[in-house]
XYZ file of C-alpha atoms in Angstrom:
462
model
C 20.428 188.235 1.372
C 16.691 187.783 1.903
C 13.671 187.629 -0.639
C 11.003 190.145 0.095
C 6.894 189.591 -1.329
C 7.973 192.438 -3.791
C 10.819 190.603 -5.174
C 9.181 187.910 -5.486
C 6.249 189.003 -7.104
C 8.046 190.538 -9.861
C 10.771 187.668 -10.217
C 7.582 186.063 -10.996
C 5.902 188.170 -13.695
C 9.093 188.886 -15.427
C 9.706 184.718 -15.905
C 6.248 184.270 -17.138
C 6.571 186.963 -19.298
C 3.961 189.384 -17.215
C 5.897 192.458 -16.267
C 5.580 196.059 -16.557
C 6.810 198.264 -14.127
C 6.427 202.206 -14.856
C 6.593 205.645 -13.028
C 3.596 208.362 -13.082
C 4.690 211.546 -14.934
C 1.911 213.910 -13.907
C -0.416 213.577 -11.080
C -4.272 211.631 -11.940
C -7.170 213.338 -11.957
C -8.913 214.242 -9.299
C -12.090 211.599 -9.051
C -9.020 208.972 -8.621
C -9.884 206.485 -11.248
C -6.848 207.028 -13.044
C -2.945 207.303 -13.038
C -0.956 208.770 -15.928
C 2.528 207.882 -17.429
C 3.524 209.389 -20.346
C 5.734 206.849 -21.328
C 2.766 204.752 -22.432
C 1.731 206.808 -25.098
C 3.944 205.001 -27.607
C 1.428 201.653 -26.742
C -1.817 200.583 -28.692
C -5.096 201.494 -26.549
C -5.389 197.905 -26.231
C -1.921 197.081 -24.972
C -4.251 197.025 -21.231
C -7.961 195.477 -21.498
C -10.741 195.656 -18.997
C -11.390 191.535 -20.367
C -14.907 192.417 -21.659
C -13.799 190.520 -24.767
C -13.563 187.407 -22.459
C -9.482 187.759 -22.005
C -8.282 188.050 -19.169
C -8.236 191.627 -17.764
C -5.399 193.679 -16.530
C -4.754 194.795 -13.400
C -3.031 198.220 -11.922
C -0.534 198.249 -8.577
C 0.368 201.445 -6.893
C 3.720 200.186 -5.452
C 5.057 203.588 -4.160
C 5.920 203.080 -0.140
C 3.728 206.381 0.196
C 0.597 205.074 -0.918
C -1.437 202.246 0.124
C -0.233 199.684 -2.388
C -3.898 199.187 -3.946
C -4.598 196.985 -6.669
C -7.291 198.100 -9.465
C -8.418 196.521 -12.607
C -8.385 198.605 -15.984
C -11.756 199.950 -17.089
C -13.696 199.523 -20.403
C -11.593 202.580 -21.856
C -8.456 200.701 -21.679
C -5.452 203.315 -22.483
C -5.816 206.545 -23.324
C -2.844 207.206 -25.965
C -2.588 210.777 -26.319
C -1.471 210.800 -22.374
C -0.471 207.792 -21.027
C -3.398 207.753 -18.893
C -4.849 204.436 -17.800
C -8.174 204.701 -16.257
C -9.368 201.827 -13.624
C -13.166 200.734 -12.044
C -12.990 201.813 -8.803
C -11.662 204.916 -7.453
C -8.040 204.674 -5.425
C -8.056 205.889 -1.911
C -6.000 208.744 -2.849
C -5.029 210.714 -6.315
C -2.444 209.344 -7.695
C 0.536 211.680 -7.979
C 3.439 212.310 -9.883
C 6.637 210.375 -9.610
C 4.917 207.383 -7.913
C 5.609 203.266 -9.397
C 3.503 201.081 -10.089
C 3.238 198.057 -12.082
C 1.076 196.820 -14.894
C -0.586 193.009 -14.566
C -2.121 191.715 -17.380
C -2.245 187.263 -17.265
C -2.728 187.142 -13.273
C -3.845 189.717 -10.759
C -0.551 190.463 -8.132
C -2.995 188.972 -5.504
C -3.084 185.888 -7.395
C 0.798 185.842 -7.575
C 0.975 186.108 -3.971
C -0.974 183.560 -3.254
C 0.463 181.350 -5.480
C 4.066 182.408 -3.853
C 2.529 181.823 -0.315
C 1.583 178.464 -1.168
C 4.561 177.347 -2.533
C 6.501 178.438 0.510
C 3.943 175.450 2.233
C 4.182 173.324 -1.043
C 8.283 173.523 -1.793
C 8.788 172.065 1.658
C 11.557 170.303 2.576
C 12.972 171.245 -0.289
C 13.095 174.728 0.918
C 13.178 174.964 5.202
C 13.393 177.557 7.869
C 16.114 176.160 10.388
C 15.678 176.210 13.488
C 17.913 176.676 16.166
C 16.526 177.575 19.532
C 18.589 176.824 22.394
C 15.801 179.081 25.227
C 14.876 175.880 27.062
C 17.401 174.803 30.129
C 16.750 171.302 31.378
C 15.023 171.356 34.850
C 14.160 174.799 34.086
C 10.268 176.097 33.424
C 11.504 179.718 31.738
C 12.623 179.934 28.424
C 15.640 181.666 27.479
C 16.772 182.479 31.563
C 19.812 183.397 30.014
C 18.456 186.543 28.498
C 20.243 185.233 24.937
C 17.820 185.549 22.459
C 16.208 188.911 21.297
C 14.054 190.269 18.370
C 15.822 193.447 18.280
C 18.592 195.035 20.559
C 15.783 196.708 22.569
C 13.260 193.252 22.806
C 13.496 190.386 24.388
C 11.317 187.014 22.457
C 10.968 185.584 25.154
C 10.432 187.717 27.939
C 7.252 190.590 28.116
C 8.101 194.290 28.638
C 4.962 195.437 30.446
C 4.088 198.292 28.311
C 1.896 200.341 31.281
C 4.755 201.833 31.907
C 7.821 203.613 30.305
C 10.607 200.692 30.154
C 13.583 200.365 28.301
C 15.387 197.043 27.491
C 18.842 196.862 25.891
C 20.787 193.946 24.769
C 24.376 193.820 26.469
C 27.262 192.042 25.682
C 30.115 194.356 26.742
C 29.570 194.838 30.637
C 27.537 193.080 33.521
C 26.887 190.209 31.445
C 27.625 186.708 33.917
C 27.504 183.959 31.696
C 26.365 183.276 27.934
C 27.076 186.298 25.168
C 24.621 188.368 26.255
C 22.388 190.245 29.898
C 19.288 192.655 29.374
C 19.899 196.091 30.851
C 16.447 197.005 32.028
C 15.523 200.802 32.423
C 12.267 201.039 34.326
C 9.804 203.615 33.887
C 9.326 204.006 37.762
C 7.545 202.707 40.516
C 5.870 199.056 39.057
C 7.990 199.032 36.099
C 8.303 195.276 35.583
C 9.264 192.761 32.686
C 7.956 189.350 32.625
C 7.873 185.517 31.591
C 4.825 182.898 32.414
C 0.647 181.848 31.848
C -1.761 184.597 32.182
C -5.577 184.014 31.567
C -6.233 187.932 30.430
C -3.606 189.894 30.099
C -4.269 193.365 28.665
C -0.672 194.386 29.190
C 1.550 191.692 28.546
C 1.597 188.639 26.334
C 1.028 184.970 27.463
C 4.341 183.930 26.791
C 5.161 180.531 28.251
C 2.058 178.661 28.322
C 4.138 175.310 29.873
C 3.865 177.196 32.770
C 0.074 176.522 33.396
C 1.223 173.309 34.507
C 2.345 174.771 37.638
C -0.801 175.214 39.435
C -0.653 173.861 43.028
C 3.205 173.590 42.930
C 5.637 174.915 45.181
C 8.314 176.853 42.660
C 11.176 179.027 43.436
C 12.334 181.587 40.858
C 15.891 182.822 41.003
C 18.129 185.968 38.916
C 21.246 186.946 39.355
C 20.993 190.878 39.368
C 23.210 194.086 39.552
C 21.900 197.441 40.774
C 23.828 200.757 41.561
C 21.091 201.895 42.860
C 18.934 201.015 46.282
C 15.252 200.340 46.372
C 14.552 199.626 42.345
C 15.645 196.074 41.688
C 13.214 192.883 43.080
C 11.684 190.065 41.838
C 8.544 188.335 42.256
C 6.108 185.336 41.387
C 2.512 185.918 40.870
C -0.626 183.842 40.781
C -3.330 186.396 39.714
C -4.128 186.417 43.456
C -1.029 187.200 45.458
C 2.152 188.664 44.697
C 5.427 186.898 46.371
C 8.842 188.426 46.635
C 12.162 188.270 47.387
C 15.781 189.388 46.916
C 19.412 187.854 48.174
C 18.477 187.531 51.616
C 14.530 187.202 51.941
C 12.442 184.996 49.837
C 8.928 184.795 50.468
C 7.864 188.159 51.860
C 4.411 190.090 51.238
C 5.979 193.471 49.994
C 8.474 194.165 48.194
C 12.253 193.310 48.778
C 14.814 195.019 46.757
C 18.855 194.282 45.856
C 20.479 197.062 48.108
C 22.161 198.457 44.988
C 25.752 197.974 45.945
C 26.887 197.444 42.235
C 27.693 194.004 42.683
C 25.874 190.748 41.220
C 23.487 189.378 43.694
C 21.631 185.677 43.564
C 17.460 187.183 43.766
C 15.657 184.442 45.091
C 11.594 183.704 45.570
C 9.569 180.854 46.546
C 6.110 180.017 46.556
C 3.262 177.890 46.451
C 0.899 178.809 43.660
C -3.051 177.927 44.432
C -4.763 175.397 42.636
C -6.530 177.251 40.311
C -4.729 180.316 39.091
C -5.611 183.424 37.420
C -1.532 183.463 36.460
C 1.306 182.436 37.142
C 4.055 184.521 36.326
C 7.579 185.153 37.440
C 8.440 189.035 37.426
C 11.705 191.038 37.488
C 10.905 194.797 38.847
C 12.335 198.018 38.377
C 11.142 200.193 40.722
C 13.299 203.817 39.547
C 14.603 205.144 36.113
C 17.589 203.963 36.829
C 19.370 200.824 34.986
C 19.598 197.861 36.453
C 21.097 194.578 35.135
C 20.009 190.834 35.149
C 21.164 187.620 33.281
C 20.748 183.318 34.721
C 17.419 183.472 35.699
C 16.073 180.443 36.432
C 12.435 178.953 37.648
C 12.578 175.410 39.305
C 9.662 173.416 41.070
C 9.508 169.973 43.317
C 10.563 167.044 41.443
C 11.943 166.604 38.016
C 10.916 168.697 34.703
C 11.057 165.943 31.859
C 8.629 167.581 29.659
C 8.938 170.513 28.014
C 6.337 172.041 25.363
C 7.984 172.991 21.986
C 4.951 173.662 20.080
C 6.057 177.533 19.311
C 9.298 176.522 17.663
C 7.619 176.414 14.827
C 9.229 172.385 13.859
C 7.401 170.564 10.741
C 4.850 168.241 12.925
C 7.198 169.298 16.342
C 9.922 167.183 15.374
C 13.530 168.109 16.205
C 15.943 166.293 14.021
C 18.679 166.976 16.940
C 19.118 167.634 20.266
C 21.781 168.833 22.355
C 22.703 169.589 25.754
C 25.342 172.429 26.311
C 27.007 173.770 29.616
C 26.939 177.139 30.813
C 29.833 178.859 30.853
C 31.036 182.545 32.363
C 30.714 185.079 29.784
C 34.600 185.918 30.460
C 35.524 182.018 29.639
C 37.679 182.107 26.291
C 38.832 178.556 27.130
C 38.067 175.637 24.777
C 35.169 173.872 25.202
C 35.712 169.985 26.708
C 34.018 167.306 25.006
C 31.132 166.778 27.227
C 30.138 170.322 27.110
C 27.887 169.805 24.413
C 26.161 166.458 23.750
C 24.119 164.978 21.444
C 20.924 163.548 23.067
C 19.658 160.692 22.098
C 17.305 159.949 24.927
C 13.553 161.951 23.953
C 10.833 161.631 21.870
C 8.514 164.451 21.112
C 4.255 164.137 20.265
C 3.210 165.333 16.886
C 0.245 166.190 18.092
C 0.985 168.430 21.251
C 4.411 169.595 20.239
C 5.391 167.822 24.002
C 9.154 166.932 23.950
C 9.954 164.207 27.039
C 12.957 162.997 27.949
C 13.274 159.229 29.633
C 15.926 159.504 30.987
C 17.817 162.953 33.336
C 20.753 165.151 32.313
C 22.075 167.630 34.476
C 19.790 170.170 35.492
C 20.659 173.461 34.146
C 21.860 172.473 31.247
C 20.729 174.674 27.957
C 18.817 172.835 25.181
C 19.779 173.274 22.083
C 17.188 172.065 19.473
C 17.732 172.219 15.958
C 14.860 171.189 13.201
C 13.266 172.558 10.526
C 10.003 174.586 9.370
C 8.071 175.819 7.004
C 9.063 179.401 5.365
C 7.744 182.428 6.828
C 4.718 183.285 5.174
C 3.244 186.572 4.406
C 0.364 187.513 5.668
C -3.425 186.845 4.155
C -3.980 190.525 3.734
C -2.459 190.433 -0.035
C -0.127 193.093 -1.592
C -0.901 195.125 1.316
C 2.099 193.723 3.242
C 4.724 192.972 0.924
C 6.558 195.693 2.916
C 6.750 193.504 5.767
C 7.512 190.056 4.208
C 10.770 189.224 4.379
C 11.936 185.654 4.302
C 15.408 185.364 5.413
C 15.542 181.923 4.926
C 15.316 182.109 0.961
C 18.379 183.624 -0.719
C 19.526 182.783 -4.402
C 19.250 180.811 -6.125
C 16.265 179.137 -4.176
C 14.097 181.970 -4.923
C 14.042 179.774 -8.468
C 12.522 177.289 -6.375
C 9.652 179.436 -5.693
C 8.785 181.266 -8.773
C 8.397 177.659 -10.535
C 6.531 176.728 -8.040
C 4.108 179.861 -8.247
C 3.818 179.596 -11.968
C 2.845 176.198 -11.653
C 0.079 176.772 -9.325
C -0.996 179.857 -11.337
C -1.557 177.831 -14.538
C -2.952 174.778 -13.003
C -5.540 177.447 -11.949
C -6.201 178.569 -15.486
C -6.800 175.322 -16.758
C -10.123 174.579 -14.761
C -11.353 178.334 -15.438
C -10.589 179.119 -18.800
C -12.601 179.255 -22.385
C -12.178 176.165 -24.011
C -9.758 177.503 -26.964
C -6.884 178.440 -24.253
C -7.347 175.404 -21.916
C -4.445 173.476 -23.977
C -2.478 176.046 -24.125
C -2.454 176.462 -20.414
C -2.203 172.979 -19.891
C 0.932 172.819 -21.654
C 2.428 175.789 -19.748
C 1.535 174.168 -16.450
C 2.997 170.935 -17.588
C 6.210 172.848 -18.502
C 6.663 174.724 -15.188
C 5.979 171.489 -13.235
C 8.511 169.941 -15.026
C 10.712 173.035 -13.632
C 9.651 173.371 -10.384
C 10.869 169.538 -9.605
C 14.383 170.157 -11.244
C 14.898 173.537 -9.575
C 13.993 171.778 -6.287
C 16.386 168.796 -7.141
C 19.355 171.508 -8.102
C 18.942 174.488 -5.349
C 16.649 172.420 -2.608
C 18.532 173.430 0.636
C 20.638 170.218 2.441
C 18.929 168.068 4.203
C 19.293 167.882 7.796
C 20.822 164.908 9.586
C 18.607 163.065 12.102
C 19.075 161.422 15.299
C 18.746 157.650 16.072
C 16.595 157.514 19.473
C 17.042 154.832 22.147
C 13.998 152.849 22.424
C-alpha cells in the first residue's frame, strides 16, 4: 500500500471538514473561466465565495488525469444556480469538458494542503522514516552495486548509466547467466559504441555523474574487472576512461589502445583493465561496451586501486545527517548456492564512524575485501516536488501505508491552522487558535500510537 499527494490531500480536507469532490456534466464555456456540474444546482449561490466579504475564498481543482490539474479561485459571481456553473478569475488552459473531476476548496487552497503535507513528511520525522537498506557498496571496491543487484525498474540500473546516444537495452535477469547474487544485467547494445557506465564525469551531456567517490582516483593506478558472457564475437569489452584516453581490455589483454573484445564463446569470462589515470582528469569512468545488437551478459564487476579503500562516501543514501544505525558485512555467494548461510557470512560491524557533515563513512579497522556492505538507516519521506498540485501524479510515498497516513494529516492540519492564526481578522483568530491547539494535541498522540519502530543502533568501538 502506498499514499499518493492525491490521497493525501483529500484525507486531509475530508478530516477538517473541507471536501467536495464533483464531476462536470456538460462541457464550460468557451472563454474557459468556468466549469459546470449540474449537481450543484441544489446549493445556495453562496455555498462558493470569491472572499470579497473578507472570508476566506474558495478555490477550484481540475483533477481529471487529462487535464493539467490547475487550481483557480471562484470569481465575484460565486455559483450560478440555475446550472451548476461555477465561474473562476482566470481563464484555465483548456475548456473544461464534460465528465471531468474536480474538487471544491473552500478553508485552504490544495496548494496550501500540500505544503502543509510536504512539511510534515520533514516535521513527523522519526516518527515516520524511509528505511534504508542499500547494500551497492563492496568493501575494497570503488563501484557501487558491481553486482548489478539493484535496479529502478526491470529495464534500469540505479546505479549504473545507460548512455542514451545510442539505442541500448538493459534487462534485469535472474533466471539464466546470472554468477553470483539474485540478479545480472542483460545488456542489448544499439551497435558500434553502445556502452553503459559507472564513475566522475566533469560534463557529461550523455550520461549522469553517478559515483562521485570516484574523483578521488586521480593519479591512481586502478584496475577494473567483469565477469562477462557473449555468444557473439567482437561486441563485448570493457574499458576505463579519463576524459583523455580510453584503456581496454578483455580475459587475456589488459591495457591495450583499441579495443579488445570477449571472443563470444558463450562462456563466462574474467574482463580485466588497468590503468593509470592522469592527475587531473576530465573523467574517470569505468565502461562496459557493446559493440553489436546482440545480448550480451555481465554480473561481479569490480574496480580496485593501490592500497586499501577505507572510506567510502554515503552521502546519496539519503541517511538523516549520514548516519547508519547498522552495518553489515555479507559474503558473496554463487547465484546457484541454496545452502545455508554460516555464521560469519554476515556480520555486524562495529568498527566505522561516518561525518555528518560529508556523508564520509571510514572504517579503522579492514574486513575482507570484497565483501558487500550492507547499510541500513533511516530518512526522511519522499517528498513531492515544489511544483504544487501539478505532480500529485507522481508522488508516491511507499514508505507511508495505514494507519500512518493519520500521522500526516494531523500534522498538516496543524500547520494549516497555526498559519491562520497569524493571518486572520481578529474575530476568527480564537477560533483558529483553538483548532490548532486541538490538532496538535492529535498529531503527538497519532505519532505516539502509529509512529513506525524505532530502529536499533550499533555500539561503535572507540
Amino acid at each position: 500500500m502506498s499514499l499518493t499527494l492525491k490521497a493525501a490531500r483529500q484525507a486531509l480536507s475530508k478530516q477538517i471538514g473541507d471536501f467536495w469532490e464533483g464531476t462536470t456534466t456538460s462541457a464550460g464555456n468557451a472563454d474557459k473561466l468556468d466549469l459546470i456540474d449540474s449537481t450543484l444546482t441544489g446549493h445556495q449561490s453562496t455555498w462558493v465565495t470569491s472572499g470579497a466579504g473578507g472570508e476566506q475564498p474558495s478555490t477550484v481543482l481540475i483533477t481529471d488525469t487529462e487535464l493539467n490539474k490547475e487550481e483557480r479561485y471562484v470569481d465575484s459571481d460565486n455559483l450560478t444556480t440555475a446550472s451548476g456553473t461555477i465561474g473562476v478569475t482566470r481563464a484555465f488552459t483548456v475548456l473544461i469538458p464534460t465528465i471531468k473531476t474536480y474538487e471544491i476548496h473552500k478553508e485552504f487552497t490544495a496548494a496550501d494542503k500540500e505544503r502543509a503535507i510536504k512539511w510534515t513528511c520533514y516535521d513527523a520525522f522519526p516518527s515516520l522514516y524511509k528505511l534504508i537498506d542499500d547494500s551497492s557498496l563492496r568493501f575494497g571496491d570503488w563501484l557501487r552495486d558491481g553486482g548489478f543487484e539493484t535496479w529502478t525498474s526491470s529495464a534500469v540500473l540505479t546505479r549504473w548509466a545507460n548512455d542514451t546516444t545510442q539505442a541500448n537495452t538493459l534487462a534485469q535477469t535472474s533466471t539464466e547467466f546470472v554468477r553470483t547474487g539474485t540478479y545480472s544485467c542483460k545488456f542489448t547494445g544499439g551497435g558500434s559504441g553502445s556502452f553503459i557506465c559507472q564513475g566522475w564525469n566533469q560534463g557529461s551531456a550523455t550520461h549522469d555523474t553517478n559515483n562521485i567517490d570516484m574523483q578521488h582516483l586521480a593519479g591512481k593506478t586502478v584496475t577494473f574487472r567483469v565477469w562477462g558472457f557473449s555468444a557473439t564475437a567482437n561486441a563485448l569489452t570493457i574499458s576505463l576512461e579519463d576524459g583523455t584516453t580510453s584503456t581496454y581490455g578483455n580475459h587475456t589483454s589488459h591495457s591495450s589502445s583499441t579495443k579488445v573484445y570477449h571472443p563470444g564463446d558463450s562462456t563466462w569470462r574474467l574482463m580485466e583493465v588497468t590503468k593509470t589515470n592522469t592527475a587531473n582528469p576530465l573523467a574517470i569512468e569505468a565502461r562496459i561496451y557493446n559493440d553489436t545488437t546482440s545480448a550480451v551478459y555481465v554480473d561481479d564487476a569490480s574496480l580496485t586501486g593501490i592500497g586499501d579503500k577505507m572510506t567510502y562516501d554515503i552521502s546519496d543514501l539519503g541517511l538523516y545527517n549520514h548516519q547508519p544505525n547498522q552495518i553489515y558485512a555479507v559474503s558473496n555467494r554463487a547465484a546457484n548456492d541454496t545452502t545455508p548461510r554460516p555464521k560469519d557470512s554476515i556480520v555486524l560491524l562495529d568498527n566505522w564512524s561516518t561525518a555528518t557533515s560529508s556523508g564520509l563513512l571510514t572504517f579503522k579497522t579492514r574486513i575482507t575485501d570484497g565483501k558487500a556492505l550492507r547499510i541500513v538507516g533511516r530518512g526522511y519521506l519522499t517528498q513531492p516536488a515544489d511544483a504544487g498540485v501539478n505532480t500529485e501524479a507522481s508522488w508516491t510515498s511507499t514508505e507511508v501505508t495505514a494507519p500512518q497516513d493519520e500521522i500526516i494529516v494531523a500534522g498538516a492540519a496543524m500547520y494549516l491552522y497555526r498559519l491562520l492564526i497569524s493571518t486572520s481578522q481578529l474575530g476568527d483568530v480564537d477560533r483558529y487558535k483553538m483548532l490548532a491547539d486541538y490538532w496538535e494535541k492529535e498529531y503527538r498522540i497519532r505519532k505516539a500510537r502509529y509512529g513506525m519502530a524505532s530502529l536499533a543502533g550499533t555500539i561503535l568501538r572507540g
